[in-house]
Coordinates of C-alpha atoms and ligand atoms in Angstrom, one line a residue:
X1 CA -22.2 -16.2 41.3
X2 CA -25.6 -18.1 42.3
X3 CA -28.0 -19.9 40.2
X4 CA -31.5 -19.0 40.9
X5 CA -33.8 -21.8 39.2
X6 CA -38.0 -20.8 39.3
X7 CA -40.2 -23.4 38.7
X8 CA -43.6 -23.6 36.6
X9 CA -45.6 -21.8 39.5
X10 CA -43.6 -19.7 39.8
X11 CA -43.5 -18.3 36.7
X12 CA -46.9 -18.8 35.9
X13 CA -48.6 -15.5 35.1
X14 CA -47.7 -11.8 35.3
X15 CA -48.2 -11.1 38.9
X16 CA -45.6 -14.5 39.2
X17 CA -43.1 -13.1 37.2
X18 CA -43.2 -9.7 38.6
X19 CA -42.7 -11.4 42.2
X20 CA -39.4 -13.1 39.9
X21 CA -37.9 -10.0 39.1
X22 CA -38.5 -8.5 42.5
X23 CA -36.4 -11.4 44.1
X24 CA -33.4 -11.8 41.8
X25 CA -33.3 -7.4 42.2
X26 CA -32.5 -8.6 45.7
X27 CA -30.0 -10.9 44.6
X28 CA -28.5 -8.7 42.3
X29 CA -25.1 -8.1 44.0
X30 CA -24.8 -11.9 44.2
X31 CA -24.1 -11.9 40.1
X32 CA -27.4 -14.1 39.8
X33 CA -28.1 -16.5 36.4
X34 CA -31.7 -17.5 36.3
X35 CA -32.9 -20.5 35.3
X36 CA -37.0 -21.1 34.4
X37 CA -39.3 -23.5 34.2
X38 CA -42.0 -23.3 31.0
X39 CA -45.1 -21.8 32.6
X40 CA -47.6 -23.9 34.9
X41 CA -49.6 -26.7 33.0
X42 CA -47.4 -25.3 29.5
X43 CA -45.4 -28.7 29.0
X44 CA -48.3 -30.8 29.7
X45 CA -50.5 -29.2 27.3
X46 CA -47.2 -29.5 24.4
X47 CA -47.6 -33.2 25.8
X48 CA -51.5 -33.2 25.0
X49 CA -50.6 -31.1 21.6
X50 CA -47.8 -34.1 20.1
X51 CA -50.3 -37.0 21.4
X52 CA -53.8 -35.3 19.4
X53 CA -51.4 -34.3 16.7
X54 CA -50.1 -38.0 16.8
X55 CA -53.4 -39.2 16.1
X56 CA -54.5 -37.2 13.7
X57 CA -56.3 -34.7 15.0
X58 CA -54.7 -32.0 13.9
X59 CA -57.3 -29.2 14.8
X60 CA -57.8 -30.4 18.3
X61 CA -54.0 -29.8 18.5
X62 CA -53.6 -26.4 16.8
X63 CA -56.7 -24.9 19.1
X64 CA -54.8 -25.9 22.0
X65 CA -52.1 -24.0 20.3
X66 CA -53.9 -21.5 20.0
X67 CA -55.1 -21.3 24.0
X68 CA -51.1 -21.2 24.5
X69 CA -50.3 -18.5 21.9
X70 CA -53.4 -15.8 23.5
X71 CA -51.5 -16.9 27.2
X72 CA -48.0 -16.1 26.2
X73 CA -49.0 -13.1 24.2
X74 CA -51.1 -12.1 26.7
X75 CA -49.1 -12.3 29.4
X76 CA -46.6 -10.4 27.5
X77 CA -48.5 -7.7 27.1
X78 CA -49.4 -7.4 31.2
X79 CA -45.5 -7.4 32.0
X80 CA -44.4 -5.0 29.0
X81 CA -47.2 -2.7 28.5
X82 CA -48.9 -2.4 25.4
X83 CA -45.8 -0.9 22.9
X84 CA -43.4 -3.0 24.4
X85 CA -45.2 -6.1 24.3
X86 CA -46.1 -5.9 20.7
X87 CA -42.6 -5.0 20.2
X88 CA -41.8 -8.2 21.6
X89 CA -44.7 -10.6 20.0
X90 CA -42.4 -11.3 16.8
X91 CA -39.9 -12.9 18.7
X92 CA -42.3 -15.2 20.5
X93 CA -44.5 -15.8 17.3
X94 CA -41.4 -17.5 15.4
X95 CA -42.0 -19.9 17.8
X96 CA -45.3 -20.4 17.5
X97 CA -45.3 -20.7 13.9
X98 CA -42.5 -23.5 14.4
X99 CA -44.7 -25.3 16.6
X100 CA -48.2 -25.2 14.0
X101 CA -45.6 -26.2 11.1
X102 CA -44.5 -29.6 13.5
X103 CA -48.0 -30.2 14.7
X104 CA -49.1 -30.5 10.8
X105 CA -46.3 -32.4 10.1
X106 CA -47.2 -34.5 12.9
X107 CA -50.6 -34.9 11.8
X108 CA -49.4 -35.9 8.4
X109 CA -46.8 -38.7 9.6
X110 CA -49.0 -39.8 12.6
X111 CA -46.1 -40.9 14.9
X112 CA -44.2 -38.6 17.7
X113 CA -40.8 -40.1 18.0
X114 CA -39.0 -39.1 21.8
X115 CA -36.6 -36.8 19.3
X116 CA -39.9 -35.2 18.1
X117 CA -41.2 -35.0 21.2
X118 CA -38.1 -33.4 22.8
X119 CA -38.4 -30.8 20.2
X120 CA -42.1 -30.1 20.9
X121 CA -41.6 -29.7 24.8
X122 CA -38.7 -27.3 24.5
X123 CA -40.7 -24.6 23.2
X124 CA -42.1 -24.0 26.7
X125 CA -38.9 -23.1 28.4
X126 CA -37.8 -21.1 25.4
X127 CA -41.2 -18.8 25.2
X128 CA -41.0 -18.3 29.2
X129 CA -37.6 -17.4 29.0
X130 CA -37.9 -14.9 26.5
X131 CA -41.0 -13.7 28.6
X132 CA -38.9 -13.4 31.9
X133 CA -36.1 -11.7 30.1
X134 CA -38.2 -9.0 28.3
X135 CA -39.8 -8.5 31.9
X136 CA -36.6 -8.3 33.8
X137 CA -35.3 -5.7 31.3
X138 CA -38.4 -4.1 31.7
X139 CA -37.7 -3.9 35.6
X140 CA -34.2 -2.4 34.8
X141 CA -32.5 -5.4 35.3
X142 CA -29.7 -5.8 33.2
X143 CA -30.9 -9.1 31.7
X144 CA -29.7 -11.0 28.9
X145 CA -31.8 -14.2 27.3
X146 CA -29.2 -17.0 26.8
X147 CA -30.4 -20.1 24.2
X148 CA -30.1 -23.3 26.7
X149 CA -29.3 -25.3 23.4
X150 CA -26.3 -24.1 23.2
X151 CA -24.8 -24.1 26.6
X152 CA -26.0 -27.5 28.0
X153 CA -25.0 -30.0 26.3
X154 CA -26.4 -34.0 26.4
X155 CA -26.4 -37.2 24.6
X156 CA -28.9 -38.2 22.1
X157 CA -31.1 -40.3 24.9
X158 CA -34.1 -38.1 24.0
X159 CA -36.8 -37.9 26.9
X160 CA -34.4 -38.2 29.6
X161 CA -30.9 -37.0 27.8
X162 CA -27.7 -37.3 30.0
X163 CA -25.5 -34.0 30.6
X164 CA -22.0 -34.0 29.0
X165 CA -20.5 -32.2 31.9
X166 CA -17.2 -31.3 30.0
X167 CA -18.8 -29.9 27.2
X168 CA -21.7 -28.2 28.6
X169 CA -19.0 -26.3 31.2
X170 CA -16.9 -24.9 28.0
X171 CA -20.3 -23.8 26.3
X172 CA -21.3 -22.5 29.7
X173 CA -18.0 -20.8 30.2
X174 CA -17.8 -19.3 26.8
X175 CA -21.6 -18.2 26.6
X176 CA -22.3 -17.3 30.4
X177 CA -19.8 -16.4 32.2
X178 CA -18.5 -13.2 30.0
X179 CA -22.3 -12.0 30.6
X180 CA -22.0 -12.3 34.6
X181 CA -18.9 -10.6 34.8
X182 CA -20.1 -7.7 32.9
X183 CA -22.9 -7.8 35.5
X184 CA -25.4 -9.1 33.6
X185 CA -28.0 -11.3 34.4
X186 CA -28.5 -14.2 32.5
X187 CA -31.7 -16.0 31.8
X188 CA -32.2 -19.3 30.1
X189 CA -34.7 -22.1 30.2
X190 CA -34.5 -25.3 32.1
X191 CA -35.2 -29.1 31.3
X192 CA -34.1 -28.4 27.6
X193 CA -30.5 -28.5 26.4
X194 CA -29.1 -30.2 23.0
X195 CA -26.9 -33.2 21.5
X196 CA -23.2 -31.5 20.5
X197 CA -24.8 -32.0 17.0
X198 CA -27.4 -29.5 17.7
X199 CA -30.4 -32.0 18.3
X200 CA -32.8 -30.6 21.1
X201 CA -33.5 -32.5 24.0
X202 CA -34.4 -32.8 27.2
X203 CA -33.8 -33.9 30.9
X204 CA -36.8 -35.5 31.4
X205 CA -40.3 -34.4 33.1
X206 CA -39.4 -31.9 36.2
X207 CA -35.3 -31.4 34.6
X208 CA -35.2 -27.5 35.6
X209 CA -34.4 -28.4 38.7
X210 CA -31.4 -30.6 37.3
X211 CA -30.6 -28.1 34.7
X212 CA -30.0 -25.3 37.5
X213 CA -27.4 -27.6 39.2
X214 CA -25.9 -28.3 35.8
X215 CA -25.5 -24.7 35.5
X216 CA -24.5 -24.2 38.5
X217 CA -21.6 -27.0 38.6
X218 CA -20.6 -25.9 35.6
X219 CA -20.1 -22.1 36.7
X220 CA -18.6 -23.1 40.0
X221 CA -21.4 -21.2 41.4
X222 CA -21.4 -20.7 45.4
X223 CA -25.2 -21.5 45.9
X224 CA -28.2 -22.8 43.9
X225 CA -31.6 -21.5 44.5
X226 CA -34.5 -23.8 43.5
X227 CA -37.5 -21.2 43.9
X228 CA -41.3 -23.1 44.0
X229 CA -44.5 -23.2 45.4
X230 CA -44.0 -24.4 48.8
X231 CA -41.8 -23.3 51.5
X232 CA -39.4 -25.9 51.3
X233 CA -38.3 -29.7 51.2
X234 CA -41.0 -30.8 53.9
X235 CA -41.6 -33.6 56.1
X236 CA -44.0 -35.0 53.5
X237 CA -45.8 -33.6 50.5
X238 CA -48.2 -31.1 51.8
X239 CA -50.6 -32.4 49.0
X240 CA -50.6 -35.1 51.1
X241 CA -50.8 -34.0 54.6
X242 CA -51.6 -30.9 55.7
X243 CA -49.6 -31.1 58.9
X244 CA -46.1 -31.2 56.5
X245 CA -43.8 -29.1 58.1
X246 CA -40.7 -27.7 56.6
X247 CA -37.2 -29.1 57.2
X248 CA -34.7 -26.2 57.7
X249 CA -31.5 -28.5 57.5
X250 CA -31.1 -31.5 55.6
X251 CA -28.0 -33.5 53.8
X252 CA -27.5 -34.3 50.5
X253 CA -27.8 -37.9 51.0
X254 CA -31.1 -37.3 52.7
X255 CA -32.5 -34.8 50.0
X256 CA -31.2 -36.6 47.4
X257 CA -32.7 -40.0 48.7
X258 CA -36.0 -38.3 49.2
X259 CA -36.1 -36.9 45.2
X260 CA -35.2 -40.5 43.9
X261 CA -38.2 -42.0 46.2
X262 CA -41.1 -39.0 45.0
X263 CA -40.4 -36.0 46.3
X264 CA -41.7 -34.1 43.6
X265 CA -40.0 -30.7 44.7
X266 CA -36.5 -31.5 43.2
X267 CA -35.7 -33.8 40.1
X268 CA -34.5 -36.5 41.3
X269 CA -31.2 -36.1 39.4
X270 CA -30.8 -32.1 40.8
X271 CA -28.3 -33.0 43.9
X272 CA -25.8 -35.3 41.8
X273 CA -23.6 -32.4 40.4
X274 CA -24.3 -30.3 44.0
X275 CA -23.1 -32.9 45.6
X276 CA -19.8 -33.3 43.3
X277 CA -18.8 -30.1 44.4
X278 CA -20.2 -29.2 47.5
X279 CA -22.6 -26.7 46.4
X280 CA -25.4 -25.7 48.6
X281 CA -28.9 -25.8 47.4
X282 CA -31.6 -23.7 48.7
X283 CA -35.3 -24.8 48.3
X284 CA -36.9 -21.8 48.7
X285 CA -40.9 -19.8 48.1
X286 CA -41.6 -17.8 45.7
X287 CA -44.8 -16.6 47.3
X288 CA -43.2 -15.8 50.2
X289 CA -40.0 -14.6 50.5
X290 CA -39.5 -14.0 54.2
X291 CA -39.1 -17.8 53.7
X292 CA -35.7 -19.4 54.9
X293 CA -36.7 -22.5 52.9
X294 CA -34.7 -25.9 53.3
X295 CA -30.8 -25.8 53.0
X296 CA -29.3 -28.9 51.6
X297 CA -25.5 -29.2 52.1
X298 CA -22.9 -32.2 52.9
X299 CA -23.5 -32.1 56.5
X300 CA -26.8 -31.4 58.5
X301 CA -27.5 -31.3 62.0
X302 CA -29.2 -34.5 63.3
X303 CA -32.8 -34.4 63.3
X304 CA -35.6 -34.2 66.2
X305 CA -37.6 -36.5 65.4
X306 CA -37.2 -40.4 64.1
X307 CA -37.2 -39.4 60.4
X308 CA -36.4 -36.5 57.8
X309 CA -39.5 -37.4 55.7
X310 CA -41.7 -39.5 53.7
X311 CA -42.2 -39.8 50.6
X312 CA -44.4 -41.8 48.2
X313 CA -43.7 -42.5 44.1
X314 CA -47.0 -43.5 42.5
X315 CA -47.3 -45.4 39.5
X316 CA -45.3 -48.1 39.7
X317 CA -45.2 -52.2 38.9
X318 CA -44.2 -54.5 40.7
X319 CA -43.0 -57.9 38.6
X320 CA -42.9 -61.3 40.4
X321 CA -40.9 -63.9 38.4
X322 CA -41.1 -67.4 39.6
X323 CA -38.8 -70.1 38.5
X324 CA -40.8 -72.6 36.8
X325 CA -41.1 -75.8 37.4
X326 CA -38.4 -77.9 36.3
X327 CA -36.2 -75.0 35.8
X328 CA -32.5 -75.1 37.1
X329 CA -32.9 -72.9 40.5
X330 CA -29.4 -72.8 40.0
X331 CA -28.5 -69.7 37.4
X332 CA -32.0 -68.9 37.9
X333 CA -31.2 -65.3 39.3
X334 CA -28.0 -64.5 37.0
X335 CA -30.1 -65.2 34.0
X336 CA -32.9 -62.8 35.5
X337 CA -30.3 -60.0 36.5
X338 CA -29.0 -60.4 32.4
X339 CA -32.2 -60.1 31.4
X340 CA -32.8 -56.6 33.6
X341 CA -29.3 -55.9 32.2
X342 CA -30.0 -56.4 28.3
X343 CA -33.1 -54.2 28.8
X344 CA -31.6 -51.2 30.8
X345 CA -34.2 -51.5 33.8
X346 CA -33.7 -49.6 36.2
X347 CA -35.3 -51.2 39.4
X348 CA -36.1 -49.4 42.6
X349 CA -36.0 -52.5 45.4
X350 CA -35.6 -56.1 44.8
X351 CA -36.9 -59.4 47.5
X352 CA -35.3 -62.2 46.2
X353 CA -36.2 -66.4 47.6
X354 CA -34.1 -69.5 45.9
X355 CA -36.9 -69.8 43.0
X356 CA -38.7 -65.8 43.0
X357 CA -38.0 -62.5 42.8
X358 CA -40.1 -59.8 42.8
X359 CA -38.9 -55.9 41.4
X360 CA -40.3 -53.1 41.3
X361 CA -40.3 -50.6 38.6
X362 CA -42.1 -47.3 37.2
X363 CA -44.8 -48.5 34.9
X364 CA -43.4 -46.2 31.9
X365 CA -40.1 -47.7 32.5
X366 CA -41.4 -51.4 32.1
X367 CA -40.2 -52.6 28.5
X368 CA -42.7 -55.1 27.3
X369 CA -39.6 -56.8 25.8
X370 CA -38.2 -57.7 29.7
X371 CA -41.3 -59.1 30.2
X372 CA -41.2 -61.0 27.4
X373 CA -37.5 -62.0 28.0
X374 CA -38.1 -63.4 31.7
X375 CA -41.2 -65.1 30.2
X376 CA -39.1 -67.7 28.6
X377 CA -37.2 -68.6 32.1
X378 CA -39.9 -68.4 34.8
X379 CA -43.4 -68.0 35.4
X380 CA -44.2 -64.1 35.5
X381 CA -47.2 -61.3 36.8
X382 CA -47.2 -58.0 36.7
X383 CA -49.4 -56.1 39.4
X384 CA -49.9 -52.6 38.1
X385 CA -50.7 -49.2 40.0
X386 CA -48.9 -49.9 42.9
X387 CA -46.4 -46.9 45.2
X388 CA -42.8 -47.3 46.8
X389 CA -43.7 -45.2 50.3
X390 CA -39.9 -44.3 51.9
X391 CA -38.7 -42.9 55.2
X392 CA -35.6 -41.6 55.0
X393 CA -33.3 -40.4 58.4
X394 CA -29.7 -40.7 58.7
X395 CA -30.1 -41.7 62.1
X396 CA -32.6 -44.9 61.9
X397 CA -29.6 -47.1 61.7
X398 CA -29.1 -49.3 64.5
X399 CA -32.0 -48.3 66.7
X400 CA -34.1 -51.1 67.1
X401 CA -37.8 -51.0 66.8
X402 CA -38.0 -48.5 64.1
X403 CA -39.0 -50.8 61.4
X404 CA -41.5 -52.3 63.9
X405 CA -43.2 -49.0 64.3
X406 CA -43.0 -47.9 60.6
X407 CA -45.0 -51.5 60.1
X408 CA -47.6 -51.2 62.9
X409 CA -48.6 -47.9 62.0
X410 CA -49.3 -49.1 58.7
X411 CA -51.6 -51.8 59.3
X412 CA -53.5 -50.0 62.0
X413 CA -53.8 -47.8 59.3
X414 CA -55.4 -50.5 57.2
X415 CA -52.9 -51.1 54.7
X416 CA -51.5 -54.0 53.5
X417 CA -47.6 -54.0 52.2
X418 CA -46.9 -55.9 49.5
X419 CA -42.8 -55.9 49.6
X420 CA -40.3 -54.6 51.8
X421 CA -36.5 -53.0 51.6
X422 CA -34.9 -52.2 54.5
X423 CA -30.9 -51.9 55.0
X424 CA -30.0 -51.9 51.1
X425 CA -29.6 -48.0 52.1
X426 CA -28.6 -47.3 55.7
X427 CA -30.8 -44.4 55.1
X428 CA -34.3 -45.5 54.0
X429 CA -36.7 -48.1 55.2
X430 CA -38.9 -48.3 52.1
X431 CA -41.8 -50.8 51.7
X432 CA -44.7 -51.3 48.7
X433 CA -48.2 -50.7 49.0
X434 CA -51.3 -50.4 46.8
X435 CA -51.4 -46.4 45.3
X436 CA -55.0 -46.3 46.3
X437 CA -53.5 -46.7 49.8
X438 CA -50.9 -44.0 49.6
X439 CA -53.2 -41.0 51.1
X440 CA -53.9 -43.2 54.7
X441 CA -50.6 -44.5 55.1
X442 CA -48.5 -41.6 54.5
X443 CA -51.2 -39.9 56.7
X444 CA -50.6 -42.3 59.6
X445 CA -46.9 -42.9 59.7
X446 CA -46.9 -38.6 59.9
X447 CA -49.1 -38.5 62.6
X448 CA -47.5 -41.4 64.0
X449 CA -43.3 -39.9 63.2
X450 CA -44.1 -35.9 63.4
X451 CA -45.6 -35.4 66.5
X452 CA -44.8 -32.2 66.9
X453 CA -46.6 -31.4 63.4
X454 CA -49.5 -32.3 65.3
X455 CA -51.9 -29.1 66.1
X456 CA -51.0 -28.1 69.7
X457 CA -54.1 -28.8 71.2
X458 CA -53.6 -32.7 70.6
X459 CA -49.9 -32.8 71.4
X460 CA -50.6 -31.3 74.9
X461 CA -53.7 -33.8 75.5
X462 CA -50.7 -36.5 75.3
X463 CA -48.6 -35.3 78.3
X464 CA -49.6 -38.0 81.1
X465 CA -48.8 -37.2 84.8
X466 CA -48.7 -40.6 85.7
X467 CA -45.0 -41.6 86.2
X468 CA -43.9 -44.2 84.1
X469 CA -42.9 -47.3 86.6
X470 CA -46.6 -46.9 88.0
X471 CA -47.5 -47.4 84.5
X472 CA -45.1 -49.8 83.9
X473 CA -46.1 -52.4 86.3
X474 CA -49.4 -52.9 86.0
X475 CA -51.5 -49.7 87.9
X476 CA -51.7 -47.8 84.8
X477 CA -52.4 -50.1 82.8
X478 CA -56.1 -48.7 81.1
X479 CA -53.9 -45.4 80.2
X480 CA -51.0 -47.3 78.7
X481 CA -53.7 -48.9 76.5
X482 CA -55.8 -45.3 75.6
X483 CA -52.3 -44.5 74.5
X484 CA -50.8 -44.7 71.0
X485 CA -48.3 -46.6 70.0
X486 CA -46.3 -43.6 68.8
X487 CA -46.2 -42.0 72.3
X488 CA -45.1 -45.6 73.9
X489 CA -42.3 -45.4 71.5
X490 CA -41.1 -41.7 71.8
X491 CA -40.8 -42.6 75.3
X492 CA -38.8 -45.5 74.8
X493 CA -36.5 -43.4 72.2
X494 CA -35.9 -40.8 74.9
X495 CA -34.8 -43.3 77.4
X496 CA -32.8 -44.9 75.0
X497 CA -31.3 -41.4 73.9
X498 CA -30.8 -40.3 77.8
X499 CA -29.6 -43.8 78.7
X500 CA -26.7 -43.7 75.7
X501 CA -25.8 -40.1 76.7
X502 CA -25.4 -41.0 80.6
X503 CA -22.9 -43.6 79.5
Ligands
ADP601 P1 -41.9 -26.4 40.4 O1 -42.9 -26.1 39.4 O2 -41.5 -25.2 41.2 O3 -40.7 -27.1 39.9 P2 -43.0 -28.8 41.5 O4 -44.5 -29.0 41.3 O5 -42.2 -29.6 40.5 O6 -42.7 -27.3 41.5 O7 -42.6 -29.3 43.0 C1 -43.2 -28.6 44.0 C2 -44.3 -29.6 44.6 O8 -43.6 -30.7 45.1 C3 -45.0 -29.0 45.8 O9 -46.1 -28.3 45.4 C4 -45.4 -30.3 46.6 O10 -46.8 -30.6 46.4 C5 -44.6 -31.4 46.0 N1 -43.8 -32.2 47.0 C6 -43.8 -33.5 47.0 N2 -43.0 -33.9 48.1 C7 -42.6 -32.8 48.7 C8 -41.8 -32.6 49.8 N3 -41.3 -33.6 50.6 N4 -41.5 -31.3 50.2 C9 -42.0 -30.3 49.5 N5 -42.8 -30.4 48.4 C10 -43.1 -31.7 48.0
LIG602 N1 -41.4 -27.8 32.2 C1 -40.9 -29.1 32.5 C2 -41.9 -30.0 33.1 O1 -43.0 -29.6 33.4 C3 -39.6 -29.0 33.4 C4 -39.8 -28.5 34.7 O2 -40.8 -27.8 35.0 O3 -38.9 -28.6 35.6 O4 -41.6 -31.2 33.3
MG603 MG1 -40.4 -29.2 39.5

């Protein structure tokens, strides 16, 4: 069997989810369970619903309840036709009369605890599950709606719950699989699963993607399909660059380094139980599906250029603790790394001197109470809306002159770094800069690593007829200047490349 996981977009209307059922018919023989996203904008607007509710503005948060209701039922109607749809409405308006009961309550109480909040954002994936199920049956497709609650199974960290992989593969066995061997198709929603008590909760902002790999390790599935919006995993968002190309080929390690650091098209959690057992994942587009999307597997061929990709994760602090004066330096960093410890933080790079370090972490992650905590040991800032920007290639280690580039392109971009990590990962050279600064640098260092993303016209103007000793020694030399540091490079990268394979 497969696991074919659709995110928000994908899903989002009734001309999406017509496209949906069109590619799991072509999956069919493959015993398909489908895994959905809530539709586009739906959880964030549950998010804006629990926060007016929260403060008290309980009919700013019931019209937006409204606006979801008309969409759903709506929608309903345009996949099921008229009889059908209204045959269907009851099941969907349970829900929505669970969610107006909560919202009061909310109102009443005036505090959205993560449990609560977990509750409220699993009604998305539950009403666009029943949605996609009524339109696949619709379609003729044998479907059948399976409650996510009661096959994946998590702790009670509410927010960002962690899967209980034995339980959630009994459940999974015991509720799924008799379903795909009597060739039907599953559908259940993403992101939300429960506590073995029966508590919903969820896997955190983007946990589809994770869910689908739960699924699929669970049911020792031979492929997971994570269907979206763009064609692939890509050189770099394309919300970023418009030159982003797709990668056809790419390792776990890579993919999986790239989701922790911002790539936004898997959670970053999605390749841990792939990689556990060696299931493919697909990254496919829903809007196109001549695509052959990324494949992400154990092994990948090496890459052409220097890097996979770049990424960039926004929103993040970066804390600089200084031992004050006075202060032991010695015990200064175990009593730093307890602190960290005592608080759960979970810190993306580190630059450590005898008497500072500096961490960075997201912003939501920060607990006040660290800072607090380190407060009474050293001297500490906090600089706020800062991005980790990471370059990830299996093949950057060893090769000298890499970092150099990644750092000159940067500041000929303008851009100052604020901290640097490079060799913590063989994989990733990943350095700090100001958010504001994302756009430009992630701009340049693609121009600067992708040159054959480049449009064609510019990558032929590049092609020099002058042969490099001439331009080597001297008689070149106003040519070797009008030429970018990128193409010196490449050059030098070749040779280096032709050089090792002569020997
Ligand atoms: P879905 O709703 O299908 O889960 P997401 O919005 O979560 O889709 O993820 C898809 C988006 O991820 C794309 O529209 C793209 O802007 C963004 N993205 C960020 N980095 C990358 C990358 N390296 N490759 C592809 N997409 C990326
Ligand atoms: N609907 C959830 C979110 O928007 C989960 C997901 O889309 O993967 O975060
Ligand atoms: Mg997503």
């Amino acid at each position: 069997m497969i696991v074919m996981k659709f995110g928000g977009t994908s899903v989002e209307s009734a001309a999406a989810i017509e496209r949906v059922a069109e590619i799991v018919s072509s999956r069919r023989s493959q015993s398909p369970v489908v895994v959905v996203s809530a539709m586009a904008k739906v959880t964030d607007q549950l998010v804006e619903m629990g926060q007016r509710a929260a403060a008290g503005e309980a009919a700013g948060a019931l019209d937006l309840l409204s606006c979801l209701r008309q969409r759903h039922l709506a929608t309903a109607q345009e996949l099921l036709g008229t009889k059908r749809g209204a045959a269907v409405a009851p099941r969907l308006e349970v829900h929505f009369s669970e969610l107006n009961n909560f919202l009061r309550g909310l109102a009443a109480v005036r505090e959205l605890t993560p449990r609560g909040s977990d509750y409220l954002l699993s009604f998305g994936e539950l009403l666009s599950s029943l949605l996609v199920a009524d339109a696949f049956v619709v379609r003729r497709l044998n479907a059948s709606w399976i409650d996510s609650r009661q096959c994946l199974i998590t702790d009670a960290t509410y927010t960002r719950a962690v899967p209980q992989m034995l339980a959630t593969r009994s459940r999974c066995k015991k509720k799924i699989s008799p379903l795909v061997h009597k060739k039907r198709i599953p559908v259940m929603g993403g992101f939300i699963g429960s506590t073995a008590e029966g508590v919903p909760t969820t896997l955190g902002r983007g946990g589809s993607d994770y869910s689908a790999a739960i699924i699929g390790a669970a049911l020792e599935a031979t492929r997971i399909e994570i269907w979206t919006d763009v064609e692939g995993m890509m050189t770099t968002d394309p919300r970023l660059c418009g030159d982003a190309k797709t990668i056809r080929r790419i390792s776990f390690n890579e993919a999986a380094e790239l989701a922790y650091f911002g790539a936004k098209v898997l959670h970053p959690a999605t390749l841990l139980p792939a990689i556990h057992q060696d299931i493919p994942v697909y990254v496919l587009n829903s809007r196109n599906l001549k695509s052959t999307g990324t494949e992400i597997t154990a092994q990948a061929p090496p890459s052409r250029d220097v890097f996979r990709a770049i990424t960039a994760k926004s929103s993040i602090s970066i804390v600089n603790v200084v031992a004050s004066r006075g202060v032991m330096v010695h015990g200064f960093l175990r009593s730093v790394f307890e602190a960290m410890d005592r608080h759960g933080a979970s810190v993306d790079i580190v630059a450590i001197s005898e008497v500072s370090l500096s961490f960075t972490m997201e912003t939501k992650r920060l607990p006040p109470a660290l800072l607090n905590d380190l407060a009474r040991i050293a001297d500490v800032t906090c600089e706020n809306e800062q991005a980790i920007i990471c370059l990830v290639g299996e093949d950057i280690h060893g090769k000298p002159g890499i970092a150099a580039s990644v750092f000159n392109t940067v500041a000929r971009a303008g851009v100052n770094v604020r901290m640097i990590s490079q060799g913590a990962s063989e994989i990733n050279i990943s350095f700090v800069v100001k958010q504001s600064d994302v756009p430009r640098a992630v701009r340049a260092l693609h121009e600067h690593f992708f040159p054959s993303a480049r449009p064609a016209k510019r990558t032929r103007a590049r092609k020099s007829k002058v042969p490099l000793p001439e331009r080597m020694n001297g008689s070149g030399v106003k040519e070797l200047e009008a030429r970018s540091f990128r193409e010196q490079e490449t050059e030098v990268l070749a040779q280096t490349k032709s050089v090792a394979g002569a020997s």
